[in-house]
């Protein structure tokens, strides 16, 4: 007997994709619950049949058909609650970008699940509310990766490379068809059935990477082997007092440059191009997806990846490095409109921007998981590397155990001052970035709406007056009427130029600020981890007096906080170096295009002016 079910949330079918449009509260009949990939086959009351996300329905008996809620890990509960006795006033710290030992968030009740985050309308799905949604036809999305990633004053810093805004994708041989082309390990379609933090106006980016939920869902897999059995704290204590992992090849060096602590940068800048999106199918053609080619400059051999592979990479980087390095979110996931040309171009361009930023970071770009993503050879190589990355124990705050500053310990007072100064700066910059986005959005709307219409009205008025003059029958005014008609046509051409201009200059300015809005949203979490560690060290004397830790433990904590301070300052300097380059380049591009725009208009006006006779 077929199961009856009730629809929990609205779902709009993608045309040509064997899906069924349903509305919240609607009753449907489940005809096939074993489709797989996070989908079921259902039939509505009108006899229409198609695929529906299984999270969107609930069996009539009251149990969700497949309500997938994050499970709570059941790791041993080592206890360092004695820390809390010395900090009774402070409530729980703000959630850090990576919850080193945190548990996945649970819904309030299983009977009232939160609806999956979807775009609210087809217009939003197609980016209709985004005034800068006109995209460059460049196959790379208008973004190359030869941007300098090294702070000024580092030993291996290098100048700017080729123009990052206008390079085309290089030619390439036939690409390997991607991990899991035949037997996809990720057939849950989680790239298609979720929507989360990207650049949408409704998601301000203030939560940074936490918007995507990846940090909250991560759980520490460290074998502590220390004096504190049952340790379950998720903060920096895990690193400050636990036995560090054995150092392997992941030795992350920080040295003192002209600007202060800086990462050790590679001689050769890693670069990659995201290009050539293609539509693929699975489940015997029932489901479709978009696959992109990623071509690193180290091999020039393309590999294919779907969006969810990018998301897997993001989650792995966030789990491993997020306590020390801000990892900006990927562009939005979405359900409807994901096969529309405009959306594919938008996603490719923003994936390119995200990969560019990862390539420019000396630690992230050289990590095993990032190199696997760029250079895997075949299915076996991919799966082996994927399983290894998912079993990595050096995640969360334990990443600090791999960091080796090549200088003396830092003065904690001076570090706190610099940290607070940087925190104020990032908050102020976040306000400035949002102001540019708001002003830019308004300007884009004016340029594509009322402003061209005003020029068209002026042009039409000149041409109408010219027609009136022509009707006079006076033989000596032909030159005037022709010149007035030409002037009117000139203003109509100007109207077209005004409407097209934002995609040539404002688009890149907006995209750069969108990137920085997401990146700035990550810093409060990263800074929060550091501040929490400093507070724990300040409690050291009390803990020693209470015989909770030994004097040697206190010394160890201070030394490890110094390592964390080096890391934060290296990130601050990396951020400033990239910020200076990015805004120099994008402002140059913007003003160069503005100059061309106004020179073109001036040329047209001069041409119209020359047609009038000097009396």
Coordinates of C-alpha atoms in Angstrom, one line a residue:
X1 CA 0.0 0.0 0.0
X2 CA 1.4 3.4 -1.0
X3 CA 2.2 5.8 1.9
X4 CA 0.4 9.0 2.3
X5 CA 2.4 12.1 3.2
X6 CA 2.0 15.8 3.9
X7 CA 4.2 18.4 2.3
X8 CA 6.1 20.5 4.9
X9 CA 7.5 23.2 2.6
X10 CA 6.9 24.7 -0.8
X11 CA 9.0 23.2 -3.6
X12 CA 9.1 24.5 -7.2
X13 CA 10.1 21.9 -9.8
X14 CA 12.9 22.6 -12.2
X15 CA 11.5 22.2 -15.8
X16 CA 12.8 19.1 -17.6
X17 CA 14.2 17.6 -14.5
X18 CA 11.4 15.1 -13.6
X19 CA 10.5 17.0 -10.5
X20 CA 7.1 17.7 -8.9
X21 CA 5.9 21.1 -7.7
X22 CA 4.3 20.9 -4.3
X23 CA 3.0 23.3 -1.7
X24 CA 3.1 23.3 2.1
X25 CA 0.1 21.4 3.5
X26 CA -0.6 19.5 0.3
X27 CA -1.3 15.8 0.6
X28 CA 0.7 13.5 -1.7
X29 CA 1.2 9.7 -2.2
X30 CA 4.7 8.3 -2.1
X31 CA 5.1 6.0 -5.1
X32 CA 8.8 5.2 -4.7
X33 CA 10.7 5.9 -1.5
X34 CA 13.9 4.2 -2.7
X35 CA 14.9 6.6 -5.5
X36 CA 18.0 7.7 -3.5
X37 CA 20.0 10.9 -3.7
X38 CA 17.8 12.6 -1.1
X39 CA 14.7 12.4 -3.3
X40 CA 11.5 10.4 -3.4
X41 CA 8.9 9.9 -6.1
X42 CA 5.5 11.2 -5.2
X43 CA 2.1 11.7 -6.8
X44 CA -0.3 14.7 -6.1
X45 CA -4.1 14.7 -6.0
X46 CA -4.2 15.6 -9.7
X47 CA -2.3 12.5 -10.7
X48 CA 0.9 14.3 -11.5
X49 CA 4.0 12.4 -10.6
X50 CA 7.6 13.5 -10.0
X51 CA 10.6 13.8 -7.7
X52 CA 10.4 15.8 -4.4
X53 CA 13.2 16.3 -1.8
X54 CA 12.5 13.8 0.9
X55 CA 13.2 16.4 3.7
X56 CA 10.2 18.3 2.4
X57 CA 7.5 15.8 3.3
X58 CA 6.3 14.0 6.4
X59 CA 4.5 10.6 6.5
X60 CA 0.9 10.8 7.5
X61 CA 1.7 8.7 10.6
X62 CA 3.6 11.7 11.9
X63 CA 7.1 10.5 11.3
X64 CA 9.2 12.5 8.9
X65 CA 9.8 10.6 5.7
X66 CA 13.5 11.2 6.0
X67 CA 14.0 14.2 8.2
X68 CA 17.7 14.3 8.4
X69 CA 18.8 16.1 11.5
X70 CA 22.4 16.4 12.5
X71 CA 23.3 13.7 14.9
X72 CA 25.0 14.4 18.2
X73 CA 28.4 12.8 18.6
X74 CA 29.0 10.7 21.7
X75 CA 32.6 11.3 22.3
X76 CA 34.0 10.7 25.7
X77 CA 33.4 13.6 28.0
X78 CA 36.7 14.7 29.5
X79 CA 36.1 17.5 31.9
X80 CA 38.0 20.7 32.4
X81 CA 35.1 22.4 34.2
X82 CA 37.5 23.8 36.8
X83 CA 38.3 26.5 34.2
X84 CA 34.7 27.7 34.6
X85 CA 35.0 28.2 38.4
X86 CA 37.5 31.0 37.7
X87 CA 35.3 32.7 35.2
X88 CA 31.8 32.7 36.7
X89 CA 30.7 36.1 35.2
X90 CA 31.3 35.5 31.6
X91 CA 28.6 33.7 29.7
X92 CA 29.5 31.1 27.1
X93 CA 31.8 32.7 24.5
X94 CA 30.5 33.6 21.1
X95 CA 30.6 30.5 18.8
X96 CA 34.0 30.4 17.2
X97 CA 34.4 29.8 13.5
X98 CA 35.4 26.2 14.2
X99 CA 33.9 24.5 17.2
X100 CA 36.9 22.3 18.0
X101 CA 34.9 19.8 20.0
X102 CA 31.4 21.0 19.5
X103 CA 28.3 19.0 18.8
X104 CA 26.0 19.4 15.9
X105 CA 23.1 21.7 16.6
X106 CA 19.8 20.0 17.3
X107 CA 16.3 21.2 16.4
X108 CA 14.0 22.3 19.2
X109 CA 11.7 19.4 18.6
X110 CA 11.6 16.7 16.0
X111 CA 8.1 17.6 15.2
X112 CA 8.9 21.2 14.2
X113 CA 11.9 21.0 11.9
X114 CA 13.2 24.3 10.5
X115 CA 12.5 24.5 6.7
X116 CA 15.5 23.9 4.5
X117 CA 16.9 27.3 3.5
X118 CA 15.6 28.0 -0.1
X119 CA 15.5 31.1 -2.2
X120 CA 12.1 32.7 -1.6
X121 CA 11.1 33.2 -5.2
X122 CA 12.1 32.3 -8.8
X123 CA 13.2 36.0 -9.2
X124 CA 15.6 35.6 -6.3
X125 CA 16.7 32.2 -7.6
X126 CA 17.7 33.8 -10.8
X127 CA 19.4 36.6 -9.0
X128 CA 16.7 38.9 -10.1
X129 CA 17.1 41.1 -7.1
X130 CA 20.8 41.5 -7.5
X131 CA 21.5 44.6 -9.6
X132 CA 25.0 43.4 -10.6
X133 CA 23.8 40.1 -12.0
X134 CA 25.1 40.7 -15.5
X135 CA 28.1 38.6 -16.1
X136 CA 31.3 38.7 -18.1
X137 CA 31.4 36.3 -21.0
X138 CA 35.0 35.5 -20.1
X139 CA 35.2 31.7 -19.5
X140 CA 37.1 32.2 -16.3
X141 CA 34.4 34.4 -14.9
X142 CA 36.7 37.5 -15.3
X143 CA 39.1 36.4 -12.7
X144 CA 42.6 35.1 -12.9
X145 CA 44.7 34.2 -10.0
X146 CA 48.0 36.0 -10.5
X147 CA 47.4 38.2 -7.5
X148 CA 50.1 38.7 -5.0
X149 CA 49.5 36.9 -1.7
X150 CA 52.7 37.9 0.1
X151 CA 52.8 40.8 2.6
X152 CA 55.2 43.6 1.8
X153 CA 58.6 43.0 3.3
X154 CA 58.5 39.2 3.1
X155 CA 61.5 37.4 1.7
X156 CA 59.7 35.9 -1.3
X157 CA 57.2 38.6 -2.1
X158 CA 56.6 39.3 -5.7
X159 CA 54.8 41.8 -7.8
X160 CA 51.5 41.6 -9.6
X161 CA 51.2 39.1 -12.4
X162 CA 48.9 39.3 -15.4
X163 CA 45.7 41.2 -15.3
X164 CA 43.4 39.2 -13.0
X165 CA 40.3 40.6 -14.5
X166 CA 40.6 39.6 -18.2
X167 CA 42.4 36.4 -18.8
X168 CA 40.8 33.6 -20.7
X169 CA 40.8 30.0 -19.8
X170 CA 43.8 28.1 -21.3
X171 CA 43.2 25.3 -23.8
X172 CA 43.3 21.9 -22.2
X173 CA 43.1 18.2 -23.0
X174 CA 40.1 16.1 -22.3
X175 CA 39.5 16.2 -18.6
X176 CA 39.0 13.2 -16.3
X177 CA 35.3 13.1 -15.7
X178 CA 35.5 13.7 -12.0
X179 CA 35.2 11.7 -8.8
X180 CA 32.2 9.4 -8.6
X181 CA 31.0 10.0 -12.2
X182 CA 29.6 6.5 -12.2
X183 CA 29.4 5.8 -8.4
X184 CA 29.0 9.1 -6.7
X185 CA 29.7 8.9 -3.0
X186 CA 27.7 12.1 -2.4
X187 CA 24.4 11.0 -4.0
X188 CA 22.5 12.9 -1.3
X189 CA 22.2 16.0 -3.6
X190 CA 23.1 18.2 -0.7
X191 CA 24.5 20.7 -3.2
X192 CA 21.0 21.1 -4.7
X193 CA 18.8 20.9 -1.7
X194 CA 20.4 23.6 0.6
X195 CA 20.9 27.3 0.5
X196 CA 23.2 29.1 2.8
X197 CA 25.5 32.0 3.4
X198 CA 26.9 33.6 0.4
X199 CA 26.5 37.2 -0.9
X200 CA 22.7 37.5 -0.7
X201 CA 21.6 40.8 0.8
X202 CA 19.5 39.0 3.3
X203 CA 22.5 37.2 4.7
X204 CA 24.8 40.0 5.9
X205 CA 27.9 38.0 6.1
X206 CA 28.4 39.0 9.7
X207 CA 28.5 35.4 10.8
X208 CA 31.1 34.6 8.3
X209 CA 31.7 30.9 7.8
X210 CA 29.3 30.1 10.6
X211 CA 26.4 31.0 8.3
X212 CA 27.0 27.8 6.5
X213 CA 26.8 25.6 9.6
X214 CA 29.9 23.7 8.7
X215 CA 31.7 24.7 11.9
X216 CA 28.9 23.9 14.1
X217 CA 28.6 20.5 12.6
X218 CA 32.3 19.6 13.0
X219 CA 33.4 17.5 15.9
X220 CA 36.9 17.0 17.2
X221 CA 38.5 13.6 16.6
X222 CA 41.6 14.1 18.8
X223 CA 42.9 11.4 21.0
X224 CA 44.0 13.5 23.9
X225 CA 46.3 11.2 25.8
X226 CA 46.7 13.8 28.6
X227 CA 46.1 14.2 32.3
X228 CA 42.5 15.3 31.7
X229 CA 40.4 12.3 30.8
X230 CA 36.9 13.1 29.8
X231 CA 37.9 16.5 28.3
X232 CA 35.1 17.8 26.2
X233 CA 35.6 21.6 26.2
X234 CA 35.4 23.0 22.7
X235 CA 37.6 26.1 23.2
X236 CA 41.3 26.7 23.1
X237 CA 41.8 24.6 26.3
X238 CA 42.0 21.6 24.0
X239 CA 45.2 22.9 22.6
X240 CA 46.6 24.8 25.6
X241 CA 46.7 21.8 28.0
X242 CA 46.5 18.7 25.8
X243 CA 49.5 16.7 24.6
X244 CA 50.1 18.0 21.0
X245 CA 49.9 15.7 18.1
X246 CA 53.2 14.4 16.7
X247 CA 54.6 16.9 14.2
X248 CA 54.5 15.5 10.7
X249 CA 55.3 17.2 7.4
X250 CA 52.7 19.8 8.2
X251 CA 55.2 22.2 9.7
X252 CA 53.7 25.7 9.3
X253 CA 56.5 28.3 9.7
X254 CA 56.0 31.9 10.8
X255 CA 58.9 34.3 10.8
X256 CA 59.4 38.0 11.5
X257 CA 59.2 40.2 8.4
X258 CA 59.3 43.9 8.0
X259 CA 55.6 44.2 8.9
X260 CA 55.7 41.7 11.8
X261 CA 54.9 38.0 11.9
X262 CA 54.3 36.6 8.4
X263 CA 53.7 33.2 6.9
X264 CA 56.4 31.5 4.9
X265 CA 55.3 32.0 1.3
X266 CA 56.2 29.7 -1.6
X267 CA 58.4 31.0 -4.4
X268 CA 55.8 30.0 -7.1
X269 CA 52.3 31.4 -6.8
X270 CA 49.6 28.7 -7.1
X271 CA 46.9 29.5 -9.6
X272 CA 43.8 27.8 -11.0
X273 CA 41.0 28.5 -13.5
X274 CA 37.4 27.4 -13.0
X275 CA 35.8 27.2 -16.4
X276 CA 33.7 25.2 -18.9
X277 CA 30.6 24.3 -16.9
X278 CA 28.7 21.3 -18.4
X279 CA 25.4 19.7 -17.4
X280 CA 25.5 16.1 -16.4
X281 CA 22.9 13.6 -15.4
X282 CA 22.6 10.6 -13.0
X283 CA 20.0 8.2 -11.8
X284 CA 19.4 7.2 -15.4
X285 CA 18.8 10.7 -16.4
X286 CA 16.3 11.5 -13.6
X287 CA 18.6 14.0 -12.0
X288 CA 20.9 16.7 -13.4
X289 CA 23.9 18.7 -12.1
X290 CA 26.5 21.2 -13.3
X291 CA 30.1 20.2 -13.4
X292 CA 33.0 22.6 -13.7
X293 CA 36.6 22.1 -14.9
X294 CA 39.3 23.3 -12.5
X295 CA 42.7 23.7 -14.1
X296 CA 45.7 24.3 -11.8
X297 CA 48.8 26.0 -13.2
X298 CA 51.0 23.4 -11.6
X299 CA 49.8 20.6 -13.9
X300 CA 47.6 22.3 -16.6
X301 CA 45.6 19.1 -16.3
X302 CA 41.8 19.8 -15.8
X303 CA 39.8 17.9 -13.2
X304 CA 36.0 18.0 -13.0
X305 CA 34.1 19.0 -9.8
X306 CA 30.5 19.6 -9.0
X307 CA 29.4 22.3 -6.5
X308 CA 29.2 19.8 -3.7
X309 CA 32.8 18.9 -4.2
X310 CA 33.7 22.5 -3.6
X311 CA 31.5 22.5 -0.6
X312 CA 33.3 19.3 0.7
X313 CA 36.6 21.2 0.3
X314 CA 35.3 24.2 2.2
X315 CA 34.1 22.0 5.1
X316 CA 37.5 20.2 5.3
X317 CA 39.4 23.5 5.2
X318 CA 37.1 24.9 7.8
X319 CA 37.4 21.9 10.1
X320 CA 41.2 21.8 9.9
X321 CA 42.2 25.5 9.7
X322 CA 39.2 27.5 10.8
X323 CA 40.4 28.2 14.3
X324 CA 43.5 29.9 13.0
X325 CA 42.6 31.1 9.4
X326 CA 39.4 32.8 8.4
X327 CA 37.7 30.6 5.7
X328 CA 35.1 32.6 3.7
X329 CA 31.9 30.9 2.7
X330 CA 31.3 29.6 -0.8
X331 CA 28.6 31.3 -3.0
X332 CA 25.0 30.3 -2.4
X333 CA 23.6 26.9 -2.8
X334 CA 20.1 26.9 -4.3
X335 CA 17.4 24.6 -5.6
X336 CA 15.4 26.5 -8.2
X337 CA 17.1 28.2 -11.2
X338 CA 20.3 26.3 -10.8
X339 CA 20.5 25.3 -14.5
X340 CA 19.8 28.8 -15.8
X341 CA 22.6 30.4 -17.8
X342 CA 22.8 33.5 -15.7
X343 CA 23.1 31.6 -12.5
X344 CA 25.7 29.2 -13.9
X345 CA 27.8 32.2 -14.9
X346 CA 27.4 33.8 -11.5
X347 CA 28.3 30.6 -9.6
X348 CA 31.3 30.0 -11.8
X349 CA 32.6 33.5 -11.4
X350 CA 32.2 33.4 -7.6
X351 CA 33.7 29.9 -7.4
X352 CA 36.6 31.3 -9.3
X353 CA 36.9 34.2 -6.8
X354 CA 36.8 31.8 -3.9
X355 CA 39.4 29.4 -5.4
X356 CA 41.6 32.4 -6.2
X357 CA 41.6 33.5 -2.5
X358 CA 42.4 30.0 -1.4
X359 CA 45.3 29.8 -3.9
X360 CA 46.7 33.0 -2.6
X361 CA 46.9 31.7 1.0
X362 CA 50.3 30.0 1.5
X363 CA 48.9 27.5 4.1
X364 CA 45.6 26.6 2.5
X365 CA 47.0 26.3 -1.0
X366 CA 49.7 24.0 0.1
X367 CA 47.4 21.7 2.3
X368 CA 47.0 18.1 1.3
X369 CA 43.2 18.4 0.9
X370 CA 43.5 21.4 -1.4
X371 CA 46.2 19.7 -3.5
X372 CA 44.0 16.6 -3.7
X373 CA 41.1 18.7 -5.0
X374 CA 43.3 20.2 -7.7
X375 CA 45.5 17.3 -8.8
X376 CA 43.8 13.9 -8.1
X377 CA 44.6 11.5 -10.9
X378 CA 41.6 9.1 -10.9
X379 CA 38.7 7.8 -8.9
X380 CA 40.8 5.7 -6.6
X381 CA 43.2 8.6 -5.9
X382 CA 40.3 10.8 -5.1
X383 CA 38.5 8.4 -2.7
X384 CA 41.7 7.5 -0.9
X385 CA 42.6 11.2 -0.3
X386 CA 39.0 12.0 0.7
X387 CA 38.9 9.3 3.4
X388 CA 42.3 10.4 4.6
X389 CA 41.2 14.0 4.9
X390 CA 38.1 13.0 6.8
X391 CA 40.1 11.0 9.3
X392 CA 42.6 13.8 9.9
X393 CA 43.0 14.3 13.7
X394 CA 44.8 17.6 13.5
X395 CA 41.7 19.7 13.2
X396 CA 40.2 22.5 15.1
X397 CA 42.4 24.3 17.6
X398 CA 45.0 21.5 17.3
X399 CA 46.1 23.1 14.1
X400 CA 48.2 25.4 16.3
X401 CA 50.4 22.4 17.3
X402 CA 51.7 22.4 13.7
X403 CA 52.7 26.1 13.8
X404 CA 56.3 26.9 14.5
X405 CA 57.2 30.6 15.0
X406 CA 60.8 31.3 14.3
X407 CA 61.2 34.1 16.9
X408 CA 60.9 34.7 20.6
X409 CA 57.6 34.7 22.5
X410 CA 55.5 37.8 22.1
X411 CA 54.5 40.2 24.8
X412 CA 50.8 39.3 25.6
X413 CA 49.9 43.0 26.4
X414 CA 51.2 44.2 23.1
X415 CA 49.4 41.4 21.3
X416 CA 46.1 42.2 23.0
X417 CA 46.5 45.8 21.9
X418 CA 47.2 44.9 18.3
X419 CA 44.3 42.4 18.4
X420 CA 41.9 45.0 19.6
X421 CA 43.1 47.5 17.0
X422 CA 42.6 45.0 14.3
X423 CA 39.2 44.1 15.6
X424 CA 38.1 47.7 15.5
X425 CA 39.5 48.0 12.0
X426 CA 37.6 45.0 10.7
X427 CA 34.3 46.2 12.2
X428 CA 34.8 49.7 10.6
X429 CA 35.8 48.2 7.3
X430 CA 32.8 45.9 7.4
X431 CA 30.6 49.0 7.7
X432 CA 32.4 50.7 4.9
X433 CA 32.1 47.7 2.6
X434 CA 28.4 47.4 3.3
X435 CA 28.0 51.1 2.5
X436 CA 29.7 50.7 -0.9
X437 CA 27.4 47.7 -1.6
X438 CA 24.3 49.7 -0.7
X439 CA 25.3 52.8 -2.7
X440 CA 26.5 50.6 -5.6
X441 CA 23.2 48.7 -5.7
X442 CA 21.2 51.9 -5.8
X443 CA 23.5 53.3 -8.5
X444 CA 23.1 50.1 -10.6
X445 CA 19.3 50.4 -10.4
X446 CA 19.4 54.0 -11.5
X447 CA 21.8 53.2 -14.4
X448 CA 19.6 50.4 -15.6
X449 CA 16.2 52.1 -14.9
X450 CA 15.4 55.8 -14.6
X451 CA 18.6 57.3 -15.8
X452 CA 18.6 55.8 -19.4
X453 CA 14.9 56.7 -19.6
X454 CA 15.7 60.3 -18.9
X455 CA 18.3 60.4 -21.7
X456 CA 15.8 58.7 -24.0
X457 CA 13.2 61.3 -23.2
X458 CA 15.7 64.1 -24.0
X459 CA 16.6 62.4 -27.2
X460 CA 13.0 61.9 -28.2
X461 CA 12.1 65.5 -27.3
X462 CA 14.9 66.8 -29.7
X463 CA 13.7 64.6 -32.5
X464 CA 10.1 65.7 -32.0
X465 CA 11.1 69.3 -32.2
X466 CA 13.1 68.6 -35.3
X467 CA 9.9 67.1 -36.9
X468 CA 8.0 70.2 -36.0
X469 CA 10.7 72.4 -37.6
X470 CA 10.5 70.2 -40.8
X471 CA 6.8 70.9 -41.1
X472 CA 7.3 74.6 -41.4
X473 CA 8.1 74.4 -45.2
X474 CA 11.0 76.8 -44.8
X475 CA 13.7 75.8 -47.2
X476 CA 16.7 77.1 -45.2
X477 CA 16.4 74.9 -42.1
X478 CA 17.4 71.4 -43.4
X479 CA 20.8 71.6 -41.8
X480 CA 19.3 72.5 -38.4
X481 CA 16.7 69.8 -38.4
X482 CA 19.1 67.1 -39.5
X483 CA 21.5 68.3 -36.7
X484 CA 18.7 68.2 -34.1
X485 CA 17.6 64.7 -35.2
X486 CA 21.2 63.5 -34.9
X487 CA 21.5 65.1 -31.4
X488 CA 18.4 63.3 -30.4
X489 CA 19.7 60.0 -31.6
X490 CA 23.0 60.7 -29.8
X491 CA 21.1 61.0 -26.5
X492 CA 19.4 57.7 -27.2
X493 CA 22.8 56.1 -27.8
X494 CA 24.0 57.6 -24.5
X495 CA 21.0 56.0 -22.7
X496 CA 22.1 52.6 -24.0
X497 CA 25.7 53.3 -22.9
X498 CA 24.5 54.2 -19.4
X499 CA 22.5 51.1 -19.1
X500 CA 25.4 48.8 -20.1
X501 CA 28.1 50.6 -18.1
X502 CA 27.6 48.9 -14.7
X503 CA 28.6 45.5 -16.0
X504 CA 31.9 46.9 -17.2
X505 CA 33.0 48.6 -14.0
X506 CA 30.6 48.5 -11.1
X507 CA 30.3 44.8 -11.3
X508 CA 33.9 44.1 -10.4
X509 CA 33.8 46.7 -7.6
X510 CA 30.7 45.1 -6.2
X511 CA 32.1 41.5 -6.4
X512 CA 35.3 42.5 -4.6
X513 CA 33.3 44.1 -1.8
X514 CA 31.0 41.1 -1.6
X515 CA 34.1 38.9 -1.2
X516 CA 35.4 41.1 1.6
X517 CA 32.1 41.2 3.3
X518 CA 32.2 37.4 3.6
X519 CA 35.8 37.4 4.7
X520 CA 35.4 40.1 7.3
X521 CA 32.5 38.2 8.8
X522 CA 34.9 35.4 9.6
X523 CA 37.4 37.4 11.7
X524 CA 35.3 37.8 14.8
X525 CA 35.3 34.0 15.3
X526 CA 39.0 33.8 14.6
X527 CA 39.8 36.6 17.0
X528 CA 37.4 35.1 19.5
X529 CA 39.4 31.9 19.7
X530 CA 42.6 34.0 20.5
X531 CA 40.9 36.1 23.1
X532 CA 39.5 33.1 24.8
X533 CA 43.0 31.6 25.0
X534 CA 44.4 34.7 26.5
X535 CA 41.7 34.7 29.2
X536 CA 42.6 31.2 30.1
X537 CA 46.2 32.0 30.5
X538 CA 45.3 35.0 32.8
X539 CA 43.6 32.4 35.1
X540 CA 46.8 30.5 35.3
X541 CA 47.9 31.7 38.8
X542 CA 44.5 30.9 40.2
X543 CA 44.6 27.4 38.7
X544 CA 48.0 26.8 40.1
X545 CA 47.0 28.0 43.5
X546 CA 44.0 25.7 43.4
X547 CA 46.3 22.8 42.4
X548 CA 44.3 22.4 39.2
X549 CA 47.4 22.7 37.0
X550 CA 51.1 22.7 37.7
X551 CA 53.5 25.7 37.3
X552 CA 54.9 23.9 34.3
X553 CA 51.4 23.7 32.8
X554 CA 51.1 27.4 33.2
X555 CA 54.4 28.0 31.3
X556 CA 53.2 25.7 28.6
X557 CA 50.0 27.5 28.2
X558 CA 51.7 30.9 27.9
X559 CA 54.1 29.5 25.3
X560 CA 51.2 28.1 23.3
X561 CA 49.2 31.3 23.5
X562 CA 52.3 33.0 22.0
X563 CA 52.1 30.6 19.1
X564 CA 48.4 31.5 18.6
X565 CA 49.3 35.2 18.7
X566 CA 51.9 34.7 16.0
X567 CA 49.3 33.0 13.9
X568 CA 46.7 35.7 14.3
X569 CA 49.2 38.4 13.5
X570 CA 50.4 36.5 10.4
X571 CA 46.8 36.3 9.3
X572 CA 46.3 40.0 10.0
X573 CA 49.3 40.9 7.8
X574 CA 48.2 38.5 5.1
X575 CA 44.8 40.2 5.1
X576 CA 46.2 43.7 4.9
X577 CA 48.6 42.8 2.1
X578 CA 45.8 41.3 0.0
X579 CA 43.4 44.1 0.8
X580 CA 45.8 46.8 -0.4
X581 CA 46.4 44.9 -3.6
X582 CA 42.8 44.1 -4.3
X583 CA 41.5 47.6 -3.7
X584 CA 44.3 49.2 -5.7
X585 CA 43.5 46.9 -8.6
X586 CA 39.8 47.1 -8.6
X587 CA 39.7 50.9 -8.1
X588 CA 42.1 51.2 -11.1
X589 CA 39.9 49.1 -13.2
X590 CA 36.8 51.0 -12.1
X591 CA 38.2 54.4 -12.8
X592 CA 39.8 53.3 -16.1
X593 CA 36.3 52.1 -17.3
X594 CA 34.7 55.2 -16.0
X595 CA 37.2 57.3 -18.0
X596 CA 36.5 55.3 -21.2
X597 CA 32.7 55.7 -20.5
X598 CA 32.8 59.5 -20.2
X599 CA 35.3 59.9 -23.1
X600 CA 32.9 57.9 -25.3
X601 CA 30.0 60.1 -24.3
X602 CA 32.1 63.2 -24.8
X603 CA 33.1 62.0 -28.3
X604 CA 29.5 61.5 -29.3
X605 CA 28.5 64.9 -28.0
X606 CA 31.3 66.5 -29.9
X607 CA 30.2 64.7 -33.1
X608 CA 26.6 66.0 -32.5
X609 CA 27.9 69.5 -31.8
X610 CA 29.9 69.6 -35.0
X611 CA 26.8 69.2 -37.1
X612 CA 25.4 72.5 -36.1
X613 CA 26.4 75.5 -38.2
X614 CA 28.3 78.3 -36.6
X615 CA 26.3 81.5 -37.2

